[in-house]
Short mmCIF file of N, CA, C and O in Angstrom, two decimals:
data_model
loop_
_atom_site.label_atom_id
_atom_site.label_comp_id
_atom_site.label_asym_id
_atom_site.label_seq_id
_atom_site.Cartn_x
_atom_site.Cartn_y
_atom_site.Cartn_z
N UNK A 1108 3.46 -6.79 11.76
CA UNK A 1108 3.07 -7.75 10.73
C UNK A 1108 3.75 -7.37 9.42
O UNK A 1108 3.65 -6.24 8.97
N UNK A 1109 4.41 -8.31 8.78
CA UNK A 1109 5.10 -8.08 7.52
C UNK A 1109 4.13 -8.33 6.37
O UNK A 1109 3.62 -9.43 6.20
N UNK A 1110 3.85 -7.30 5.57
CA UNK A 1110 2.89 -7.43 4.48
C UNK A 1110 3.56 -7.31 3.12
O UNK A 1110 2.91 -7.00 2.14
N UNK A 1111 4.85 -7.52 3.03
CA UNK A 1111 5.56 -7.41 1.75
C UNK A 1111 5.15 -8.54 0.82
O UNK A 1111 4.88 -9.65 1.24
N UNK A 1112 5.13 -8.22 -0.45
CA UNK A 1112 4.78 -9.19 -1.48
C UNK A 1112 5.88 -9.22 -2.54
O UNK A 1112 6.62 -8.26 -2.70
N UNK A 1113 5.93 -10.30 -3.28
CA UNK A 1113 6.81 -10.37 -4.44
C UNK A 1113 5.92 -10.27 -5.68
O UNK A 1113 4.73 -10.60 -5.63
N UNK A 1114 6.44 -9.81 -6.80
CA UNK A 1114 5.63 -9.73 -8.02
C UNK A 1114 5.10 -11.11 -8.42
O UNK A 1114 5.76 -12.12 -8.23
N UNK A 1115 3.88 -11.13 -8.95
CA UNK A 1115 3.24 -12.37 -9.37
C UNK A 1115 2.77 -12.20 -10.81
O UNK A 1115 2.11 -11.21 -11.15
N UNK A 1116 3.10 -13.16 -11.68
CA UNK A 1116 2.66 -13.15 -13.07
C UNK A 1116 1.52 -14.15 -13.20
O UNK A 1116 1.66 -15.31 -12.83
N UNK A 1117 0.39 -13.69 -13.72
CA UNK A 1117 -0.78 -14.53 -13.90
C UNK A 1117 -0.98 -14.85 -15.37
O UNK A 1117 -0.89 -13.98 -16.22
N UNK A 1118 -1.25 -16.11 -15.66
CA UNK A 1118 -1.52 -16.61 -17.02
C UNK A 1118 -0.37 -16.38 -17.99
O UNK A 1118 -0.58 -16.02 -19.15
N UNK A 1119 0.82 -16.62 -17.54
CA UNK A 1119 1.99 -16.47 -18.41
C UNK A 1119 1.85 -17.37 -19.64
O UNK A 1119 1.51 -18.54 -19.52
N UNK A 1120 2.07 -16.82 -20.81
CA UNK A 1120 2.03 -17.58 -22.06
C UNK A 1120 0.64 -17.83 -22.59
O UNK A 1120 0.47 -18.52 -23.58
N UNK A 1121 -0.38 -17.26 -21.97
CA UNK A 1121 -1.76 -17.46 -22.41
C UNK A 1121 -2.08 -16.55 -23.59
O UNK A 1121 -1.65 -15.39 -23.63
N UNK A 1122 -2.85 -17.06 -24.53
CA UNK A 1122 -3.31 -16.23 -25.66
C UNK A 1122 -4.46 -15.32 -25.25
O UNK A 1122 -4.86 -14.45 -25.99
N UNK A 1123 -5.00 -15.54 -24.03
CA UNK A 1123 -6.11 -14.73 -23.54
C UNK A 1123 -5.64 -13.58 -22.65
O UNK A 1123 -6.42 -13.03 -21.90
N UNK A 1124 -4.35 -13.26 -22.71
CA UNK A 1124 -3.82 -12.15 -21.94
C UNK A 1124 -3.02 -12.61 -20.74
O UNK A 1124 -2.93 -13.79 -20.44
N UNK A 1125 -2.43 -11.65 -20.06
CA UNK A 1125 -1.68 -11.93 -18.84
C UNK A 1125 -1.71 -10.70 -17.95
O UNK A 1125 -2.06 -9.61 -18.39
N UNK A 1126 -1.39 -10.91 -16.69
CA UNK A 1126 -1.40 -9.82 -15.72
C UNK A 1126 -0.23 -9.99 -14.77
O UNK A 1126 0.29 -11.10 -14.60
N UNK A 1127 0.17 -8.89 -14.15
CA UNK A 1127 1.21 -8.94 -13.13
C UNK A 1127 0.71 -8.14 -11.93
O UNK A 1127 0.07 -7.10 -12.08
N UNK A 1128 0.96 -8.67 -10.75
CA UNK A 1128 0.72 -7.96 -9.50
C UNK A 1128 2.08 -7.57 -8.96
O UNK A 1128 2.92 -8.43 -8.72
N UNK A 1129 2.28 -6.28 -8.77
CA UNK A 1129 3.57 -5.79 -8.28
C UNK A 1129 3.35 -4.97 -7.01
O UNK A 1129 2.41 -4.17 -6.95
N UNK A 1130 4.20 -5.19 -6.01
CA UNK A 1130 4.06 -4.42 -4.77
C UNK A 1130 4.46 -2.96 -4.98
O UNK A 1130 5.35 -2.66 -5.76
N UNK A 1131 3.77 -2.07 -4.30
CA UNK A 1131 4.14 -0.66 -4.32
C UNK A 1131 5.03 -0.37 -3.12
O UNK A 1131 4.81 -0.92 -2.04
N UNK A 1132 6.01 0.47 -3.32
CA UNK A 1132 6.97 0.78 -2.26
C UNK A 1132 6.28 1.48 -1.09
O UNK A 1132 5.38 2.29 -1.27
N UNK A 1133 6.71 1.11 0.10
CA UNK A 1133 6.25 1.80 1.30
C UNK A 1133 4.91 1.37 1.85
O UNK A 1133 4.36 2.05 2.69
N UNK A 1134 4.36 0.28 1.37
CA UNK A 1134 3.07 -0.11 1.91
C UNK A 1134 2.62 -1.47 1.43
O UNK A 1134 3.29 -2.10 0.61
N UNK A 1135 1.48 -1.89 1.90
CA UNK A 1135 0.97 -3.21 1.54
C UNK A 1135 0.21 -3.22 0.21
O UNK A 1135 -0.32 -4.24 -0.19
N UNK A 1136 0.14 -2.09 -0.49
CA UNK A 1136 -0.62 -2.00 -1.73
C UNK A 1136 0.04 -2.76 -2.88
O UNK A 1136 1.26 -2.92 -2.93
N UNK A 1137 -0.79 -3.23 -3.81
CA UNK A 1137 -0.32 -3.91 -5.01
C UNK A 1137 -0.87 -3.18 -6.23
O UNK A 1137 -1.98 -2.67 -6.22
N UNK A 1138 -0.07 -3.16 -7.29
CA UNK A 1138 -0.49 -2.60 -8.57
C UNK A 1138 -0.76 -3.75 -9.52
O UNK A 1138 0.11 -4.60 -9.73
N UNK A 1139 -1.95 -3.81 -10.09
CA UNK A 1139 -2.30 -4.83 -11.08
C UNK A 1139 -2.21 -4.20 -12.46
O UNK A 1139 -2.82 -3.16 -12.72
N UNK A 1140 -1.46 -4.84 -13.35
CA UNK A 1140 -1.35 -4.41 -14.74
C UNK A 1140 -1.72 -5.60 -15.60
O UNK A 1140 -1.20 -6.70 -15.39
N UNK A 1141 -2.63 -5.40 -16.55
CA UNK A 1141 -3.11 -6.52 -17.36
C UNK A 1141 -3.29 -6.10 -18.81
O UNK A 1141 -3.61 -4.94 -19.09
N UNK A 1142 -3.08 -7.05 -19.70
CA UNK A 1142 -3.37 -6.87 -21.12
C UNK A 1142 -4.13 -8.10 -21.60
O UNK A 1142 -3.86 -9.22 -21.17
N UNK A 1143 -5.10 -7.87 -22.49
CA UNK A 1143 -5.91 -8.97 -23.00
C UNK A 1143 -6.49 -8.57 -24.35
O UNK A 1143 -6.62 -7.38 -24.65
N UNK A 1144 -6.86 -9.56 -25.16
CA UNK A 1144 -7.36 -9.26 -26.51
C UNK A 1144 -8.80 -8.73 -26.54
O UNK A 1144 -9.21 -8.13 -27.53
N UNK A 1145 -9.57 -8.94 -25.47
CA UNK A 1145 -10.96 -8.46 -25.42
C UNK A 1145 -11.24 -7.86 -24.05
O UNK A 1145 -10.55 -8.16 -23.07
N UNK A 1146 -12.27 -7.05 -23.97
CA UNK A 1146 -12.64 -6.47 -22.68
C UNK A 1146 -13.12 -7.54 -21.71
O UNK A 1146 -12.87 -7.45 -20.50
N UNK A 1147 -13.78 -8.57 -22.20
CA UNK A 1147 -14.24 -9.66 -21.35
C UNK A 1147 -13.04 -10.40 -20.74
O UNK A 1147 -13.02 -10.69 -19.53
N UNK A 1148 -12.04 -10.71 -21.55
CA UNK A 1148 -10.84 -11.39 -21.05
C UNK A 1148 -10.10 -10.50 -20.05
O UNK A 1148 -9.56 -10.98 -19.05
N UNK A 1149 -10.08 -9.19 -20.31
CA UNK A 1149 -9.43 -8.25 -19.39
C UNK A 1149 -10.14 -8.25 -18.04
O UNK A 1149 -9.51 -8.29 -17.00
N UNK A 1150 -11.47 -8.22 -18.06
CA UNK A 1150 -12.24 -8.23 -16.81
C UNK A 1150 -11.95 -9.51 -16.01
O UNK A 1150 -11.78 -9.47 -14.79
N UNK A 1151 -11.87 -10.66 -16.70
CA UNK A 1151 -11.56 -11.92 -16.02
C UNK A 1151 -10.16 -11.88 -15.39
O UNK A 1151 -9.97 -12.35 -14.27
N UNK A 1152 -9.21 -11.32 -16.12
CA UNK A 1152 -7.85 -11.20 -15.59
C UNK A 1152 -7.80 -10.30 -14.35
O UNK A 1152 -7.15 -10.62 -13.36
N UNK A 1153 -8.49 -9.17 -14.42
CA UNK A 1153 -8.50 -8.26 -13.28
C UNK A 1153 -9.21 -8.88 -12.08
O UNK A 1153 -8.78 -8.70 -10.94
N UNK A 1154 -10.27 -9.64 -12.33
CA UNK A 1154 -10.95 -10.36 -11.24
C UNK A 1154 -10.01 -11.40 -10.62
O UNK A 1154 -9.96 -11.56 -9.40
N UNK A 1155 -9.27 -12.10 -11.47
CA UNK A 1155 -8.32 -13.10 -10.98
C UNK A 1155 -7.21 -12.44 -10.17
O UNK A 1155 -6.82 -12.94 -9.10
N UNK A 1156 -6.70 -11.31 -10.65
CA UNK A 1156 -5.66 -10.59 -9.92
C UNK A 1156 -6.18 -10.10 -8.58
O UNK A 1156 -5.48 -10.20 -7.55
N UNK A 1157 -7.40 -9.60 -8.55
CA UNK A 1157 -8.01 -9.13 -7.30
C UNK A 1157 -8.15 -10.27 -6.31
O UNK A 1157 -7.81 -10.14 -5.12
N UNK A 1158 -8.66 -11.41 -6.77
CA UNK A 1158 -8.80 -12.58 -5.90
C UNK A 1158 -7.45 -13.03 -5.37
O UNK A 1158 -7.31 -13.38 -4.19
N UNK A 1159 -6.44 -13.03 -6.23
CA UNK A 1159 -5.10 -13.44 -5.81
C UNK A 1159 -4.56 -12.47 -4.73
O UNK A 1159 -3.97 -12.89 -3.75
N UNK A 1160 -4.79 -11.18 -4.93
CA UNK A 1160 -4.31 -10.18 -3.97
C UNK A 1160 -4.97 -10.36 -2.61
O UNK A 1160 -4.36 -10.11 -1.58
N UNK A 1161 -6.22 -10.82 -2.62
CA UNK A 1161 -6.93 -11.06 -1.37
C UNK A 1161 -6.64 -12.44 -0.77
O UNK A 1161 -7.14 -12.77 0.29
N UNK A 1162 -5.85 -13.24 -1.51
CA UNK A 1162 -5.49 -14.57 -1.01
C UNK A 1162 -6.56 -15.61 -1.24
O UNK A 1162 -6.59 -16.65 -0.58
N UNK A 1163 -7.45 -15.36 -2.20
CA UNK A 1163 -8.53 -16.29 -2.49
C UNK A 1163 -8.22 -17.08 -3.76
O UNK A 1163 -7.57 -16.57 -4.66
N UNK A 1164 -8.74 -18.30 -3.83
CA UNK A 1164 -8.63 -19.10 -5.04
C UNK A 1164 -9.62 -18.55 -6.06
O UNK A 1164 -10.73 -18.19 -5.72
N UNK A 1165 -9.21 -18.47 -7.32
CA UNK A 1165 -10.12 -18.03 -8.38
C UNK A 1165 -10.46 -19.24 -9.23
O UNK A 1165 -9.56 -19.92 -9.72
N UNK A 1166 -11.73 -19.53 -9.40
CA UNK A 1166 -12.16 -20.72 -10.12
C UNK A 1166 -12.55 -20.53 -11.51
O UNK A 1166 -12.57 -19.71 -12.24
#
């Protein structure tokens, strides 16, 4: 089973922060990196990145 991923940018151009999911070499793992103006916005971004990594829609 091929589990390779390409980098994904979430909320590009948003004033509420943005995140990137990047694949780690040698495995199916992803690294989520996020920046946001508040801790609440950061938590939402990380939740969205987690949902995206699991293949779920985030509402």
